């Protein structure tokens, strides 16, 4: 199965800017039989990848901060990338147009929320008093059907995000299925389209591999959140 995947945009300066896809993504998703096609952030014709390659799904990865101007937030000094934002927007549009399953993690899930009109908390620790960068924490499954599908109501997940989603910043078009004790939403899905995302990183150590396997298996087989 061939899957398009986004990349981190690295600002090097002096004409040396580049995209990067962490090796963890390749190693992890190959275990599920996926072949990843990295999508460049500066391409002016992303559609051509989907016209010439039999791509069957899209993964939006983690990476740079999302520019707050997209959701009416205050400007920040973070590592934003307009090229990356534009690419994510285009990939979601392609997923909707072609009815492809789309899975977002960390930044990818955040951008799904922004795309559908939601907002972000720009600094989770400042908002909640709890650090979500480079830690592990408990996840509670808020959706009964999701708990039944995953096979557990809570588990431990890794966390690497400074920005986040709360109940009052979640898009009205999306629903949550996972949340932390401090109120940060960790899992979202669209009830109409085959689109869902998580704030943790399945490809990195520290997440619940059984839960991840269930979710990624559903994404690949177009079941549950990604049902055709």
Coordinates of C-alpha atoms in Angstrom, one line a residue:
X1 CA 0.0 0.0 0.0
X2 CA 1.4 3.4 -1.1
X3 CA 0.9 6.3 1.3
X4 CA 1.8 9.9 0.9
X5 CA 3.5 11.4 3.9
X6 CA 4.4 15.0 4.8
X7 CA 7.8 16.2 5.9
X8 CA 9.4 18.6 8.4
X9 CA 10.6 21.8 6.9
X10 CA 14.0 22.8 8.1
X11 CA 15.1 26.4 7.8
X12 CA 18.9 26.4 7.2
X13 CA 19.2 29.8 5.6
X14 CA 21.4 31.0 2.6
X15 CA 19.3 29.0 0.1
X16 CA 20.0 25.7 2.0
X17 CA 16.4 25.1 3.3
X18 CA 15.4 21.5 3.2
X19 CA 12.7 19.0 4.0
X20 CA 13.3 16.0 6.2
X21 CA 11.4 12.8 7.1
X22 CA 12.6 11.2 10.3
X23 CA 13.8 7.6 9.9
X24 CA 11.4 6.5 12.6
X25 CA 8.4 7.0 10.3
X26 CA 9.9 4.8 7.6
X27 CA 11.0 2.0 9.9
X28 CA 7.7 2.0 11.8
X29 CA 5.2 2.1 8.9
X30 CA 7.2 -0.4 6.8
X31 CA 6.3 -2.9 9.5
X32 CA 2.7 -2.4 8.5
X33 CA 3.6 -3.1 4.8
X34 CA 3.3 0.6 3.8
X35 CA 5.5 2.3 1.2
X36 CA 5.9 6.0 2.0
X37 CA 6.1 8.7 -0.6
X38 CA 7.5 11.9 1.0
X39 CA 5.8 15.1 -0.3
X40 CA 8.0 18.2 -0.7
X41 CA 6.8 21.3 1.0
X42 CA 7.8 23.7 -1.9
X43 CA 6.2 21.8 -4.7
X44 CA 3.7 23.8 -6.7
X45 CA 2.0 20.8 -8.1
X46 CA 1.4 18.2 -5.4
X47 CA -1.6 16.9 -7.4
X48 CA 0.8 15.3 -9.9
X49 CA 2.0 12.8 -7.2
X50 CA -1.6 11.5 -6.9
X51 CA -2.1 11.4 -10.6
X52 CA 1.0 9.4 -11.4
X53 CA 1.3 7.3 -8.3
X54 CA -1.4 5.0 -7.0
X55 CA -1.5 6.6 -3.5
X56 CA -4.2 5.1 -1.2
X57 CA -3.8 7.3 1.9
X58 CA -2.1 10.2 3.5
X59 CA -0.2 10.7 6.8
X60 CA 0.4 14.1 8.2
X61 CA 3.5 14.1 10.5
X62 CA 4.8 16.2 13.3
X63 CA 7.1 19.1 12.8
X64 CA 7.2 22.9 12.8
X65 CA 4.7 25.0 14.8
X66 CA 1.5 26.0 12.9
X67 CA 1.4 29.7 12.2
X68 CA -1.2 31.3 14.6
X69 CA -2.4 33.6 11.8
X70 CA -4.3 30.6 10.4
X71 CA -6.6 30.6 13.5
X72 CA -6.5 34.2 14.7
X73 CA -3.8 33.6 17.3
X74 CA -1.1 36.0 18.5
X75 CA 2.2 35.9 16.5
X76 CA 4.9 33.7 18.1
X77 CA 8.6 33.3 17.9
X78 CA 8.2 29.6 17.2
X79 CA 9.6 27.6 14.3
X80 CA 6.7 28.2 11.8
X81 CA 6.7 27.2 8.2
X82 CA 4.2 28.7 5.7
X83 CA 5.4 26.2 3.1
X84 CA 4.5 23.3 5.5
X85 CA 1.1 24.9 6.4
X86 CA 0.3 25.2 2.6
X87 CA 1.3 21.6 2.0
X88 CA -0.8 20.3 4.8
X89 CA -3.8 22.3 3.6
X90 CA -3.4 20.9 0.1
X91 CA -3.0 17.3 1.3
X92 CA -6.2 17.6 3.3
X93 CA -8.0 19.0 0.3
X94 CA -6.7 16.2 -1.9
X95 CA -7.9 13.6 0.7
X96 CA -11.4 15.1 0.7
X97 CA -11.5 15.4 -3.1
X98 CA -10.2 11.8 -3.7
X99 CA -11.9 10.4 -0.6
X100 CA -8.6 9.1 0.8
X101 CA -8.1 8.1 4.4
X102 CA -6.0 10.6 6.3
X103 CA -4.1 10.1 9.6
X104 CA -2.5 13.0 11.4
X105 CA -0.2 12.8 14.4
X106 CA 1.0 15.6 16.6
X107 CA 1.2 18.6 14.3
X108 CA -0.8 16.7 11.8
X109 CA -3.7 16.3 14.2
X110 CA -3.4 20.0 15.2
X111 CA -3.6 21.1 11.5
X112 CA -6.7 19.0 10.9
X113 CA -8.4 20.9 13.7
X114 CA -7.2 24.3 12.3
X115 CA -8.3 23.3 8.7
X116 CA -11.8 22.6 9.9
X117 CA -12.0 26.0 11.7
X118 CA -10.7 25.1 15.1
X119 CA -8.0 26.9 17.1
X120 CA -4.9 25.9 19.1
X121 CA -3.6 26.6 22.6
X122 CA -0.2 28.1 21.7
X123 CA 1.5 27.0 25.0
X124 CA -0.1 24.1 26.8
X125 CA 2.1 24.4 29.9
X126 CA 1.2 28.1 30.2
X127 CA -2.5 27.2 29.9
X128 CA -2.7 24.1 32.0
X129 CA 0.4 24.2 34.2
X130 CA 1.4 20.8 32.8
X131 CA 4.3 20.2 30.4
X132 CA 3.6 18.1 27.3
X133 CA 7.0 18.3 25.7
X134 CA 9.2 15.1 25.8
X135 CA 7.1 13.4 28.5
X136 CA 4.7 10.5 28.9
X137 CA 1.2 10.8 30.3
X138 CA -2.1 9.0 30.6
X139 CA -4.7 9.1 27.9
X140 CA -8.4 8.5 28.6
X141 CA -10.6 7.4 25.8
X142 CA -13.7 9.6 25.8
X143 CA -15.6 7.8 23.0
X144 CA -17.3 4.5 23.9
X145 CA -17.0 3.0 20.5
X146 CA -13.4 4.0 20.3
X147 CA -12.7 2.4 23.7
X148 CA -14.4 -0.8 22.5
X149 CA -12.5 -0.8 19.2
X150 CA -9.1 -0.1 20.9
X151 CA -9.8 -2.5 23.7
X152 CA -9.0 -0.2 26.6
X153 CA -10.3 3.0 28.2
X154 CA -6.9 4.4 29.1
X155 CA -3.3 4.0 28.4
X156 CA 0.1 5.8 28.4
X157 CA 1.3 7.8 25.4
X158 CA 4.3 9.9 24.6
X159 CA 4.0 13.6 24.2
X160 CA 6.1 16.1 22.2
X161 CA 3.8 19.1 21.6
X162 CA 3.8 22.6 23.0
X163 CA 0.7 23.7 21.1
X164 CA -2.5 21.8 21.7
X165 CA -6.3 21.4 21.4
X166 CA -8.8 22.0 24.2
X167 CA -12.6 21.5 24.3
X168 CA -13.2 25.2 23.6
X169 CA -10.8 25.3 20.7
X170 CA -11.9 22.1 19.0
X171 CA -13.5 22.5 15.6
X172 CA -17.3 22.3 15.6
X173 CA -17.0 19.8 12.7
X174 CA -14.7 17.4 14.7
X175 CA -15.2 15.1 17.7
X176 CA -12.7 14.1 20.3
X177 CA -12.0 10.5 21.3
X178 CA -9.1 10.9 23.7
X179 CA -8.1 13.4 26.4
X180 CA -5.5 13.9 29.2
X181 CA -6.3 14.5 32.8
X182 CA -5.5 18.2 32.4
X183 CA -8.0 18.6 29.5
X184 CA -5.8 18.5 26.5
X185 CA -7.5 16.6 23.6
X186 CA -5.2 13.9 22.3
X187 CA -7.4 12.2 19.7
X188 CA -9.9 13.7 17.1
X189 CA -11.9 12.5 14.2
X190 CA -14.3 13.8 11.5
X191 CA -17.7 12.0 11.8
X192 CA -18.3 12.5 8.0
X193 CA -14.9 12.0 6.3
X194 CA -12.2 9.3 6.8
X195 CA -10.0 11.7 8.7
X196 CA -8.6 11.3 12.2
X197 CA -5.5 12.2 14.2
X198 CA -3.7 11.8 17.5
X199 CA -1.4 14.1 19.4
X200 CA 1.1 11.4 20.3
X201 CA 3.8 9.8 18.1
X202 CA 3.1 6.1 17.3
X203 CA 6.4 5.8 15.5
X204 CA 8.4 6.8 18.7
X205 CA 9.0 4.9 21.9
X206 CA 6.7 5.5 24.8
X207 CA 3.3 5.1 23.2
X208 CA 1.0 2.1 23.7
X209 CA 1.9 -0.1 20.8
X210 CA -1.3 -2.2 21.1
X211 CA -3.5 0.8 20.8
X212 CA -1.4 2.2 18.0
X213 CA -1.6 -1.1 16.1
X214 CA -5.4 -1.0 16.3
X215 CA -5.6 2.5 15.0
X216 CA -3.1 2.2 12.2
X217 CA -4.6 -1.1 11.2
X218 CA -8.0 0.6 10.9
X219 CA -6.4 3.4 8.8
X220 CA -4.9 0.9 6.4
X221 CA -8.0 -1.3 6.1
X222 CA -10.4 1.7 6.0
X223 CA -12.3 0.7 9.1
X224 CA -13.7 2.6 12.1
X225 CA -12.7 6.3 11.8
X226 CA -11.5 5.7 8.3
X227 CA -14.5 3.7 7.1
X228 CA -15.1 4.2 3.4

